[in-house]
Structures are given as structure tokens and as C-alpha cells.
Amino acid sequence: MKLIDGKAVAAEVELETKARIDALKARGITPGLAVVLIGEDPASQAYVRNKDKTCAALGMHSRKIELPASTSQEEVLNLVTELNADPAIHGILVQSPPPKHIDEHAVTIAIDPRKDVDGFHPVNVAKLAMEDPTAFVPCTPLGCQRLLIAAGIETSGAEVVVVGRSLIVGKPMALLLMARNNGGKGGDATVTIAHSRTKDLAAVTRRADIVIAAIGRPKSLGADHIKEGAVVIDVGINRVADPSTKSGYRLVGDIDFDAVAPKCSAITPVPGGVGPMTIAMLMSNTVTACERLTA
Ligand code: NDP
């Protein structure tokens, strides 16, 4: 069984990104990312801190905007309008989920699609479905695809089952892997999407050469769900209580790792698998946005 090291692949992606940042800086341009956090959700605060730290480490300009949970919809939309017009900002991200009174869709469609480095704007969703190479693709599925490529896993003709149909992970993951790839890597798969209404999930996932789990519940998939020799990508990030740790919790994925790992040919750990890739792809998308906006 091969453990797919997300930290190592993320470091490779960041090296490539750094070289592109250096080339922009030689032209007097610094890529800038604005990350907006509304409210005090601790998991979101941790993600935003990480994004800010990675920007700084790569020499990018980063604007972390923390707003109280009481911020109105209008204030958020005004901020997005301001960031759309700000020439120092090339990527805009509003951390999900916002407080309940904020209409997340309205905020997403207010972001200039050229600065939509999360790839959630309908223009980018459509471009991905249309296999337009100028699409901004959501960072987590993009990171999963890159992990498969880096681990030398053939997707062309492979049976892939994606468990989860969210717009952030499941749907774009399926679109990426089924895309015509003209001999390239990370596409041309035969993709099935499963979700909470799927009948006999284990029978569906056992068919797969590659299983991608984006469910949001620990131990959702066990040994019975996985074919001998399959590749497993675990997107899940779940906090479970663990009194033996300082924080009182630890992070686990959606896969019952100990049960599944012995059957797999390759598997991602949690943490240290998909998580670091998401941030690395966000930085890469931001640099792409900057390159395009300043071309
Ligand atoms: P959502 O809650 O939006 O989607 C979860 C999906 O799983 C839904 O489609 C749901 O089905 C499906 N599902 C739920 N229960 C079952 C079940 N018992 N059997 C089969 N399918 C089921 O979550 P996200 O896509 O946003 O995130 C998924 C996981 O990935 C979470 O743990 C999240 O924290 C993590 N994540 C990790 C990231 C990273 O950087 N590594 C980034 C983003 C997310 P239905 O549609 O029918 O409700």
C-alpha cells in the first residue's frame, strides 16, 4: 500500500507557483488574494489563517478581512464590489459557510468571475462543464486530480466513484475526471457519483478502481466498500473528540483508514492528504488570475 503524501505534492505545486510569482515580480506585479471571513467559526478561522500564512510564505500580497457575524448582506456585497475594483487584488474568496442571514449564492455571483479563484461563480462552473481551459476550478477537486497525477495513477478508462455531490467537491471532481483529456492525465475516467440516496453504496463503490470520498462523516466507508487494490482519496475533514490531544479533538477523514488501507494500492491520509493540496491549488489559481488580469 502506498501512502499518497499530500504535503510533498503541495510543496512541489508551491515551488512551481513561487517561480511564477517571481516572474510576475520581475514585471513589478505582486499577486494579491483577499480572504473574507464573516463570523467566528473556529474551523473557518483556522482555514483562513492557513491561507494567509501560505500567501506570506510565497511572497504574495494577502488581505485578510475579518467581519463580525452581525455584518449585513449589503455590507458584504459592498466589500466584494470594492475588492472587484481593487487592482492589488487578483483573487477573492469568501470563506464558507457564512452566517445564516447571508445569501451565499448572491455573494458568489457578485464576485468578478476573473477573480473567482474558488471557482464557484456560475461562469466558472459552466466553463468547467464545457471543458473550457480558462475555467477556475474549485481548489479541492483540482488538488485531488493533481494528487492522482503525481502518484502516477492512470485515470483514463478507470472506473471512478465520487461519493458526494456538492458544488465544492463532488460535482467538480466528477467533471474534471470525466473531461476529455486528449492523451493528458487526470481525465477520461468513467465516473459515477454517489450520495445519501444511493442504494447499496458498498456495491457501487466496490466497482471502483478509484474511490473519492467527500461526505463529511467519519468512517463512512469501510473495508466492505473498497475493492482489493483500489486507490482511495479521502477528502473528508471531521473533528472527533480525543481527550489525549491538547485541543481535545483530532481530525479524521471519511474513510475508516485502518480498515481500508490494507486493501488499497494507494490512499491519502487525513491530515496530510487532500488538505494541503487545497491551499496549494488556491495559491496557484490566484497566480493564474493575476497573470491573466495583468497580461
Ligand atoms: P456537503 O455536506 O456539501 O456534501 C456531502 C455529500 O455527501 C452530499 O452530497 C451528501 O449527499 C453525501 N452524503 C452524506 N451522507 C452520505 C452517506 N451516508 N452516503 C453517501 N453519501 C452521503 O460536504 P462538502 O462536499 O462540502 O464536504 C465533504 C467533506 O469534505 C467534509 O468533511 C468537508 O469538511 C471536507 N472538505 C475538505 C476539504 C479539504 O480541503 N480537504 C475542502 C472542502 C471540504 P446528499 O447530497 O444526498 O445530501
mmCIF file of C-alpha atoms and ligand atoms in Angstrom:
data_model
loop_
_atom_site.group_PDB
_atom_site.id
_atom_site.type_symbol
_atom_site.label_atom_id
_atom_site.label_comp_id
_atom_site.label_asym_id
_atom_site.label_seq_id
_atom_site.Cartn_x
_atom_site.Cartn_y
_atom_site.Cartn_z
ATOM 1 C CA MET A 1 0.000 0.000 0.000
ATOM 2 C CA LYS A 2 1.311 3.416 -0.970
ATOM 3 C CA LEU A 3 0.547 6.429 1.200
ATOM 4 C CA ILE A 4 -0.035 9.452 -1.051
ATOM 5 C CA ASP A 5 1.844 12.316 0.593
ATOM 6 C CA GLY A 6 -0.227 15.464 0.078
ATOM 7 C CA LYS A 7 2.282 17.650 1.891
ATOM 8 C CA ALA A 8 5.080 16.657 -0.507
ATOM 9 C CA VAL A 9 2.947 17.188 -3.637
ATOM 10 C CA ALA A 10 1.662 20.510 -2.254
ATOM 11 C CA ALA A 11 5.286 21.597 -1.730
ATOM 12 C CA GLU A 12 6.002 20.767 -5.419
ATOM 13 C CA VAL A 13 2.991 22.816 -6.544
ATOM 14 C CA GLU A 14 4.100 25.702 -4.318
ATOM 15 C CA LEU A 15 7.589 25.640 -5.838
ATOM 16 C CA GLU A 16 6.046 25.993 -9.320
ATOM 17 C CA THR A 17 3.794 28.768 -8.034
ATOM 18 C CA LYS A 18 6.750 30.564 -6.443
ATOM 19 C CA ALA A 19 8.585 30.593 -9.786
ATOM 20 C CA ARG A 20 5.502 32.147 -11.435
ATOM 21 C CA ILE A 21 5.284 34.745 -8.619
ATOM 22 C CA ASP A 22 8.966 35.615 -9.133
ATOM 23 C CA ALA A 23 8.325 36.120 -12.865
ATOM 24 C CA LEU A 24 5.419 38.463 -12.059
ATOM 25 C CA LYS A 25 7.505 40.344 -9.502
ATOM 26 C CA ALA A 26 10.208 40.858 -12.116
ATOM 27 C CA ARG A 27 7.490 42.802 -14.011
ATOM 28 C CA GLY A 28 6.698 44.807 -10.853
ATOM 29 C CA ILE A 29 3.495 42.858 -10.112
ATOM 30 C CA THR A 30 2.630 41.102 -6.825
ATOM 31 C CA PRO A 31 -0.312 38.682 -6.896
ATOM 32 C CA GLY A 32 -2.885 39.539 -4.223
ATOM 33 C CA LEU A 33 -5.530 37.420 -2.525
ATOM 34 C CA ALA A 34 -8.379 38.764 -0.386
ATOM 35 C CA VAL A 35 -9.891 36.311 2.072
ATOM 36 C CA VAL A 36 -13.117 37.391 3.733
ATOM 37 C CA LEU A 37 -14.259 35.696 6.923
ATOM 38 C CA ILE A 38 -17.661 36.536 8.374
ATOM 39 C CA GLY A 39 -18.246 35.343 11.932
ATOM 40 C CA GLU A 40 -16.142 33.281 14.305
ATOM 41 C CA ASP A 41 -16.419 29.645 13.208
ATOM 42 C CA PRO A 42 -13.198 28.063 14.602
ATOM 43 C CA ALA A 43 -12.640 25.710 11.627
ATOM 44 C CA SER A 44 -13.082 28.618 9.182
ATOM 45 C CA GLN A 45 -10.716 30.769 11.275
ATOM 46 C CA ALA A 46 -8.079 28.019 11.028
ATOM 47 C CA TYR A 47 -8.511 27.728 7.221
ATOM 48 C CA VAL A 48 -8.258 31.494 6.771
ATOM 49 C CA ARG A 49 -5.128 31.683 8.974
ATOM 50 C CA ASN A 50 -3.522 28.958 6.874
ATOM 51 C CA LYS A 51 -4.346 30.691 3.607
ATOM 52 C CA ASP A 52 -2.924 33.977 4.913
ATOM 53 C CA LYS A 53 0.262 32.255 6.143
ATOM 54 C CA THR A 54 0.819 30.456 2.824
ATOM 55 C CA CYS A 55 0.360 33.714 0.885
ATOM 56 C CA ALA A 56 3.004 35.367 3.059
ATOM 57 C CA ALA A 57 5.400 32.401 2.701
ATOM 58 C CA LEU A 58 5.145 32.618 -1.099
ATOM 59 C CA GLY A 59 5.643 36.400 -1.131
ATOM 60 C CA MET A 60 2.092 37.186 -2.221
ATOM 61 C CA HIS A 61 0.013 40.115 -1.062
ATOM 62 C CA SER A 62 -2.735 38.958 1.249
ATOM 63 C CA ARG A 63 -5.679 40.861 2.691
ATOM 64 C CA LYS A 64 -7.422 39.049 5.497
ATOM 65 C CA ILE A 65 -10.754 40.728 6.196
ATOM 66 C CA GLU A 66 -12.479 39.506 9.357
ATOM 67 C CA LEU A 67 -16.040 40.743 9.807
ATOM 68 C CA PRO A 68 -18.370 40.230 12.770
ATOM 69 C CA ALA A 69 -21.206 37.693 12.431
ATOM 70 C CA SER A 70 -23.635 40.648 12.536
ATOM 71 C CA THR A 71 -22.339 42.049 9.198
ATOM 72 C CA SER A 72 -25.231 42.700 6.809
ATOM 73 C CA GLN A 73 -25.657 41.236 3.350
ATOM 74 C CA GLU A 74 -25.333 44.717 1.865
ATOM 75 C CA GLU A 75 -22.023 45.342 3.663
ATOM 76 C CA VAL A 76 -20.614 42.066 2.326
ATOM 77 C CA LEU A 77 -21.762 42.877 -1.223
ATOM 78 C CA ASN A 78 -20.241 46.378 -0.960
ATOM 79 C CA LEU A 79 -16.955 44.850 0.155
ATOM 80 C CA VAL A 80 -16.986 42.437 -2.796
ATOM 81 C CA THR A 81 -17.628 45.368 -5.175
ATOM 82 C CA GLU A 82 -14.655 47.195 -3.647
ATOM 83 C CA LEU A 83 -12.394 44.127 -3.992
ATOM 84 C CA ASN A 84 -13.546 43.560 -7.595
ATOM 85 C CA ALA A 85 -12.261 47.060 -8.405
ATOM 86 C CA ASP A 86 -9.021 46.831 -6.385
ATOM 87 C CA PRO A 87 -6.053 46.426 -8.776
ATOM 88 C CA ALA A 88 -3.877 44.960 -5.961
ATOM 89 C CA ILE A 89 -6.330 42.068 -5.534
ATOM 90 C CA HIS A 90 -6.437 39.287 -8.140
ATOM 91 C CA GLY A 91 -8.264 36.597 -6.176
ATOM 92 C CA ILE A 92 -11.296 36.943 -3.886
ATOM 93 C CA LEU A 93 -12.534 34.265 -1.545
ATOM 94 C CA VAL A 94 -15.398 34.472 0.910
ATOM 95 C CA GLN A 95 -14.949 31.671 3.433
ATOM 96 C CA SER A 96 -17.827 29.201 3.524
ATOM 97 C CA PRO A 97 -20.139 28.803 5.352
ATOM 98 C CA PRO A 98 -21.157 32.414 6.109
ATOM 99 C CA PRO A 99 -23.680 33.138 8.895
ATOM 100 C CA LYS A 100 -27.266 32.058 8.109
ATOM 101 C CA HIS A 101 -28.570 35.550 7.255
ATOM 102 C CA ILE A 102 -26.060 35.921 4.411
ATOM 103 C CA ASP A 103 -27.205 34.675 0.990
ATOM 104 C CA GLU A 104 -24.067 32.793 -0.085
ATOM 105 C CA HIS A 105 -25.185 32.472 -3.706
ATOM 106 C CA ALA A 106 -25.733 36.239 -4.003
ATOM 107 C CA VAL A 107 -22.212 36.820 -2.672
ATOM 108 C CA THR A 108 -20.724 34.244 -5.071
ATOM 109 C CA ILE A 109 -22.322 35.789 -8.145
ATOM 110 C CA ALA A 110 -21.185 39.268 -7.065
ATOM 111 C CA ILE A 111 -17.524 38.227 -7.354
ATOM 112 C CA ASP A 112 -15.877 39.092 -10.674
ATOM 113 C CA PRO A 113 -15.504 35.665 -12.380
ATOM 114 C CA ARG A 114 -11.940 36.641 -13.334
ATOM 115 C CA LYS A 115 -11.115 36.919 -9.600
ATOM 116 C CA ASP A 116 -13.195 33.890 -8.562
ATOM 117 C CA VAL A 117 -10.239 31.708 -7.538
ATOM 118 C CA ASP A 118 -12.567 29.310 -5.670
ATOM 119 C CA GLY A 119 -14.308 28.504 -8.972
ATOM 120 C CA PHE A 120 -17.818 28.786 -7.522
ATOM 121 C CA HIS A 121 -19.198 31.507 -9.843
ATOM 122 C CA PRO A 122 -21.710 30.158 -12.414
ATOM 123 C CA VAL A 123 -19.433 31.377 -15.233
ATOM 124 C CA ASN A 124 -16.607 29.172 -13.972
ATOM 125 C CA VAL A 125 -18.928 26.237 -13.197
ATOM 126 C CA ALA A 126 -20.203 26.416 -16.789
ATOM 127 C CA LYS A 127 -16.700 26.732 -18.201
ATOM 128 C CA LEU A 128 -15.624 23.599 -16.319
ATOM 129 C CA ALA A 129 -18.647 21.690 -17.642
ATOM 130 C CA MET A 130 -17.796 22.948 -21.146
ATOM 131 C CA GLU A 131 -14.145 21.909 -20.734
ATOM 132 C CA ASP A 132 -13.010 25.495 -21.303
ATOM 133 C CA PRO A 133 -9.371 25.722 -20.144
ATOM 134 C CA THR A 134 -9.905 29.250 -18.791
ATOM 135 C CA ALA A 135 -12.247 27.929 -16.053
ATOM 136 C CA PHE A 136 -11.240 28.481 -12.457
ATOM 137 C CA VAL A 137 -11.690 25.024 -10.990
ATOM 138 C CA PRO A 138 -12.530 24.578 -7.277
ATOM 139 C CA CYS A 139 -9.294 24.032 -5.353
ATOM 140 C CA THR A 140 -10.104 20.762 -3.561
ATOM 141 C CA PRO A 141 -11.028 18.678 -6.629
ATOM 142 C CA LEU A 142 -8.167 20.295 -8.550
ATOM 143 C CA GLY A 143 -5.855 19.185 -5.732
ATOM 144 C CA CYS A 144 -7.255 15.627 -5.803
ATOM 145 C CA GLN A 145 -6.672 15.422 -9.546
ATOM 146 C CA ARG A 146 -3.100 16.645 -9.084
ATOM 147 C CA LEU A 147 -2.515 14.048 -6.344
ATOM 148 C CA LEU A 148 -3.650 11.260 -8.694
ATOM 149 C CA ILE A 149 -1.333 12.536 -11.427
ATOM 150 C CA ALA A 150 1.617 12.919 -9.030
ATOM 151 C CA ALA A 151 1.097 9.397 -7.675
ATOM 152 C CA GLY A 152 1.176 8.049 -11.251
ATOM 153 C CA ILE A 153 -2.404 6.757 -11.122
ATOM 154 C CA GLU A 154 -4.000 6.231 -14.538
ATOM 155 C CA THR A 155 -7.477 7.742 -14.734
ATOM 156 C CA SER A 156 -8.113 7.173 -18.441
ATOM 157 C CA GLY A 157 -10.720 4.416 -18.710
ATOM 158 C CA ALA A 158 -10.694 3.871 -14.931
ATOM 159 C CA GLU A 159 -13.949 3.349 -13.009
ATOM 160 C CA VAL A 160 -14.132 6.239 -10.541
ATOM 161 C CA VAL A 161 -16.807 6.589 -7.878
ATOM 162 C CA VAL A 162 -17.120 10.020 -6.269
ATOM 163 C CA VAL A 163 -19.162 9.888 -3.059
ATOM 164 C CA GLY A 164 -20.691 13.342 -2.521
ATOM 165 C CA ARG A 165 -22.390 15.739 -4.951
ATOM 166 C CA SER A 166 -21.590 19.182 -3.513
ATOM 167 C CA LEU A 167 -20.669 22.097 -5.770
ATOM 168 C CA ILE A 168 -17.421 22.497 -3.827
ATOM 169 C CA VAL A 169 -16.119 18.942 -4.163
ATOM 170 C CA GLY A 170 -18.239 16.124 -5.617
ATOM 171 C CA LYS A 171 -19.652 17.704 -8.793
ATOM 172 C CA PRO A 172 -16.500 19.494 -9.996
ATOM 173 C CA MET A 173 -14.455 16.382 -9.118
ATOM 174 C CA ALA A 174 -16.642 14.288 -11.395
ATOM 175 C CA LEU A 175 -16.471 16.876 -14.204
ATOM 176 C CA LEU A 176 -12.670 17.066 -14.007
ATOM 177 C CA LEU A 177 -12.160 13.318 -14.077
ATOM 178 C CA MET A 178 -14.602 12.693 -16.932
ATOM 179 C CA ALA A 179 -13.203 15.512 -19.088
ATOM 180 C CA ARG A 180 -11.743 14.630 -22.476
ATOM 181 C CA ASN A 181 -8.068 14.886 -21.958
ATOM 182 C CA ASN A 182 -6.555 14.253 -25.368
ATOM 183 C CA GLY A 183 -3.888 11.970 -24.003
ATOM 184 C CA GLY A 184 -3.229 14.199 -20.992
ATOM 185 C CA LYS A 185 -3.538 12.970 -17.430
ATOM 186 C CA GLY A 186 -6.204 13.110 -14.758
ATOM 187 C CA GLY A 187 -9.244 12.759 -17.049
ATOM 188 C CA ASP A 188 -11.083 10.370 -19.371
ATOM 189 C CA ALA A 189 -12.431 8.315 -16.459
ATOM 190 C CA THR A 190 -15.797 6.547 -16.303
ATOM 191 C CA VAL A 191 -17.353 8.432 -13.410
ATOM 192 C CA THR A 192 -20.239 7.565 -11.096
ATOM 193 C CA ILE A 193 -21.462 9.995 -8.437
ATOM 194 C CA ALA A 194 -22.992 8.522 -5.288
ATOM 195 C CA HIS A 195 -24.793 10.389 -2.493
ATOM 196 C CA SER A 196 -27.050 9.883 0.502
ATOM 197 C CA ARG A 197 -29.876 8.442 -1.663
ATOM 198 C CA THR A 198 -27.654 5.898 -3.402
ATOM 199 C CA LYS A 199 -28.978 2.353 -2.934
ATOM 200 C CA ASP A 200 -26.391 -0.145 -1.715
ATOM 201 C CA LEU A 201 -23.450 2.269 -1.627
ATOM 202 C CA ALA A 202 -20.971 -0.547 -0.954
ATOM 203 C CA ALA A 203 -21.965 -2.352 -4.173
ATOM 204 C CA VAL A 204 -21.367 0.894 -6.123
ATOM 205 C CA THR A 205 -18.027 1.815 -4.536
ATOM 206 C CA ARG A 206 -16.724 -1.788 -4.762
ATOM 207 C CA ARG A 207 -16.814 -1.448 -8.567
ATOM 208 C CA ALA A 208 -14.369 1.441 -8.460
ATOM 209 C CA ASP A 209 -10.701 1.467 -9.361
ATOM 210 C CA ILE A 210 -10.591 4.882 -7.690
ATOM 211 C CA VAL A 211 -12.885 5.995 -4.833
ATOM 212 C CA ILE A 212 -13.098 9.657 -3.865
ATOM 213 C CA ALA A 213 -14.917 10.269 -0.592
ATOM 214 C CA ALA A 214 -16.347 13.763 0.087
ATOM 215 C CA ILE A 215 -19.109 13.007 2.555
ATOM 216 C CA GLY A 216 -18.350 14.818 5.826
ATOM 217 C CA ARG A 217 -18.873 11.890 8.218
ATOM 218 C CA PRO A 218 -16.132 9.813 9.873
ATOM 219 C CA LYS A 219 -15.813 6.134 8.952
ATOM 220 C CA SER A 220 -18.446 6.395 6.197
ATOM 221 C CA LEU A 221 -16.559 3.892 4.052
ATOM 222 C CA GLY A 222 -15.053 0.697 5.463
ATOM 223 C CA ALA A 223 -13.334 -2.391 4.072
ATOM 224 C CA ASP A 224 -16.609 -3.679 2.570
ATOM 225 C CA HIS A 225 -16.851 -0.593 0.366
ATOM 226 C CA ILE A 226 -13.472 -0.963 -1.298
ATOM 227 C CA LYS A 227 -12.228 -3.353 -3.983
ATOM 228 C CA GLU A 228 -8.859 -5.052 -3.410
ATOM 229 C CA GLY A 229 -6.143 -2.869 -4.998
ATOM 230 C CA ALA A 230 -8.293 0.269 -5.378
ATOM 231 C CA VAL A 231 -6.989 3.825 -4.947
ATOM 232 C CA VAL A 232 -8.736 5.867 -2.248
ATOM 233 C CA ILE A 233 -8.747 9.662 -1.965
ATOM 234 C CA ASP A 234 -10.224 10.859 1.326
ATOM 235 C CA VAL A 235 -11.451 14.461 1.119
ATOM 236 C CA GLY A 236 -13.255 14.436 4.465
ATOM 237 C CA ILE A 237 -12.121 16.620 7.346
ATOM 238 C CA ASN A 238 -14.035 15.758 10.500
ATOM 239 C CA ARG A 239 -13.287 16.736 14.084
ATOM 240 C CA VAL A 240 -13.684 13.870 16.542
ATOM 241 C CA ALA A 241 -13.268 14.168 20.307
ATOM 242 C CA ASP A 242 -9.895 12.968 21.569
ATOM 243 C CA PRO A 243 -9.097 13.793 25.195
ATOM 244 C CA SER A 244 -5.485 12.671 24.680
ATOM 245 C CA THR A 245 -4.750 15.721 22.491
ATOM 246 C CA LYS A 246 -4.133 19.269 23.711
ATOM 247 C CA SER A 247 -7.085 20.651 21.729
ATOM 248 C CA GLY A 248 -9.393 17.826 22.868
ATOM 249 C CA TYR A 249 -10.071 16.729 19.275
ATOM 250 C CA ARG A 250 -8.331 15.291 16.247
ATOM 251 C CA LEU A 251 -9.032 15.377 12.527
ATOM 252 C CA VAL A 252 -10.148 12.267 10.663
ATOM 253 C CA GLY A 253 -11.385 11.691 7.128
ATOM 254 C CA ASP A 254 -14.492 9.967 5.795
ATOM 255 C CA ILE A 255 -12.703 6.641 5.341
ATOM 256 C CA ASP A 256 -12.111 4.087 8.086
ATOM 257 C CA PHE A 257 -8.390 4.306 7.365
ATOM 258 C CA ASP A 258 -7.184 1.330 9.441
ATOM 259 C CA ALA A 259 -9.755 -0.996 7.878
ATOM 260 C CA VAL A 260 -9.352 0.238 4.299
ATOM 261 C CA ALA A 261 -5.607 0.921 3.960
ATOM 262 C CA PRO A 262 -4.517 -2.767 3.858
ATOM 263 C CA LYS A 263 -6.808 -3.367 0.829
ATOM 264 C CA CYS A 264 -5.719 -0.321 -1.192
ATOM 265 C CA SER A 265 -2.940 0.119 -3.698
ATOM 266 C CA ALA A 266 -2.760 3.783 -2.635
ATOM 267 C CA ILE A 267 -4.573 6.010 -0.140
ATOM 268 C CA THR A 268 -4.393 9.587 1.158
ATOM 269 C CA PRO A 269 -4.037 10.167 4.905
ATOM 270 C CA VAL A 270 -6.020 12.727 6.933
ATOM 271 C CA PRO A 271 -4.437 15.066 7.822
ATOM 272 C CA GLY A 272 -1.629 15.396 5.268
ATOM 273 C CA GLY A 273 -3.508 14.266 2.149
ATOM 274 C CA VAL A 274 -6.019 16.449 0.317
ATOM 275 C CA GLY A 275 -5.934 19.324 2.870
ATOM 276 C CA PRO A 276 -2.511 20.775 1.945
ATOM 277 C CA MET A 277 -3.380 20.425 -1.765
ATOM 278 C CA THR A 278 -6.449 22.644 -1.431
ATOM 279 C CA ILE A 279 -4.360 25.573 -0.201
ATOM 280 C CA ALA A 280 -1.613 24.940 -2.768
ATOM 281 C CA MET A 281 -4.177 25.000 -5.618
ATOM 282 C CA LEU A 282 -5.734 28.188 -4.215
ATOM 283 C CA MET A 283 -2.342 29.906 -4.435
ATOM 284 C CA SER A 284 -1.875 28.565 -7.970
ATOM 285 C CA ASN A 285 -5.347 29.771 -9.037
ATOM 286 C CA THR A 286 -4.617 33.225 -7.581
ATOM 287 C CA VAL A 287 -1.382 33.479 -9.543
ATOM 288 C CA THR A 288 -3.246 32.363 -12.691
ATOM 289 C CA ALA A 289 -5.825 35.113 -12.088
ATOM 290 C CA CYS A 290 -3.024 37.644 -11.646
ATOM 291 C CA GLU A 291 -1.228 36.502 -14.820
ATOM 292 C CA ARG A 292 -4.464 36.831 -16.824
ATOM 293 C CA LEU A 293 -5.512 40.180 -15.346
ATOM 294 C CA THR A 294 -2.093 41.712 -15.984
ATOM 295 C CA ALA A 295 -1.322 40.115 -19.373
HETATM 296 P P1 NDP B 1 -21.517 18.525 1.740
HETATM 297 O O1 NDP B 1 -22.168 18.308 3.058
HETATM 298 O O2 NDP B 1 -21.880 19.712 0.918
HETATM 299 O O3 NDP B 1 -21.766 17.226 0.832
HETATM 300 C C1 NDP B 1 -21.677 15.944 1.368
HETATM 301 C C2 NDP B 1 -22.145 14.953 0.341
HETATM 302 O O4 NDP B 1 -22.076 13.644 0.920
HETATM 303 C C3 NDP B 1 -23.614 15.161 -0.083
HETATM 304 O O5 NDP B 1 -23.717 15.037 -1.490
HETATM 305 C C4 NDP B 1 -24.364 14.048 0.633
HETATM 306 O O6 NDP B 1 -25.471 13.556 -0.085
HETATM 307 C C5 NDP B 1 -23.303 12.975 0.698
HETATM 308 N N1 NDP B 1 -23.573 12.045 1.783
HETATM 309 C C6 NDP B 1 -23.889 12.340 3.086
HETATM 310 N N2 NDP B 1 -24.096 11.199 3.791
HETATM 311 C C7 NDP B 1 -23.917 10.195 2.926
HETATM 312 C C8 NDP B 1 -23.989 8.792 3.048
HETATM 313 N N3 NDP B 1 -24.301 8.206 4.222
HETATM 314 N N4 NDP B 1 -23.749 8.028 1.974
HETATM 315 C C9 NDP B 1 -23.440 8.597 0.789
HETATM 316 N N5 NDP B 1 -23.341 9.932 0.604
HETATM 317 C C10 NDP B 1 -23.578 10.716 1.659
HETATM 318 O O7 NDP B 1 -19.950 18.486 2.019
HETATM 319 P P2 NDP B 1 -18.687 19.018 1.143
HETATM 320 O O8 NDP B 1 -18.699 18.417 -0.199
HETATM 321 O O9 NDP B 1 -18.563 20.480 1.279
HETATM 322 O O10 NDP B 1 -17.509 18.382 2.013
HETATM 323 C C11 NDP B 1 -17.374 16.990 2.175
HETATM 324 C C12 NDP B 1 -16.240 16.697 3.147
HETATM 325 O O11 NDP B 1 -15.033 17.201 2.605
HETATM 326 C C13 NDP B 1 -16.377 17.384 4.519
HETATM 327 O O12 NDP B 1 -15.804 16.533 5.507
HETATM 328 C C14 NDP B 1 -15.539 18.614 4.394
HETATM 329 O O13 NDP B 1 -15.036 19.060 5.639
HETATM 330 C C15 NDP B 1 -14.435 18.105 3.530
HETATM 331 N N6 NDP B 1 -13.747 19.142 2.761
HETATM 332 C C16 NDP B 1 -12.401 19.073 2.759
HETATM 333 C C17 NDP B 1 -11.667 19.990 2.056
HETATM 334 C C18 NDP B 1 -10.190 19.843 2.052
HETATM 335 O O14 NDP B 1 -9.509 20.794 1.806
HETATM 336 N N7 NDP B 1 -9.665 18.641 2.287
HETATM 337 C C19 NDP B 1 -12.304 21.109 1.345
HETATM 338 C C20 NDP B 1 -13.748 21.017 1.303
HETATM 339 C C21 NDP B 1 -14.433 20.071 2.025
HETATM 340 P P3 NDP B 1 -26.792 14.479 -0.358
HETATM 341 O O15 NDP B 1 -26.382 15.385 -1.475
HETATM 342 O O16 NDP B 1 -27.811 13.492 -0.754
HETATM 343 O O17 NDP B 1 -27.076 15.202 0.919
#
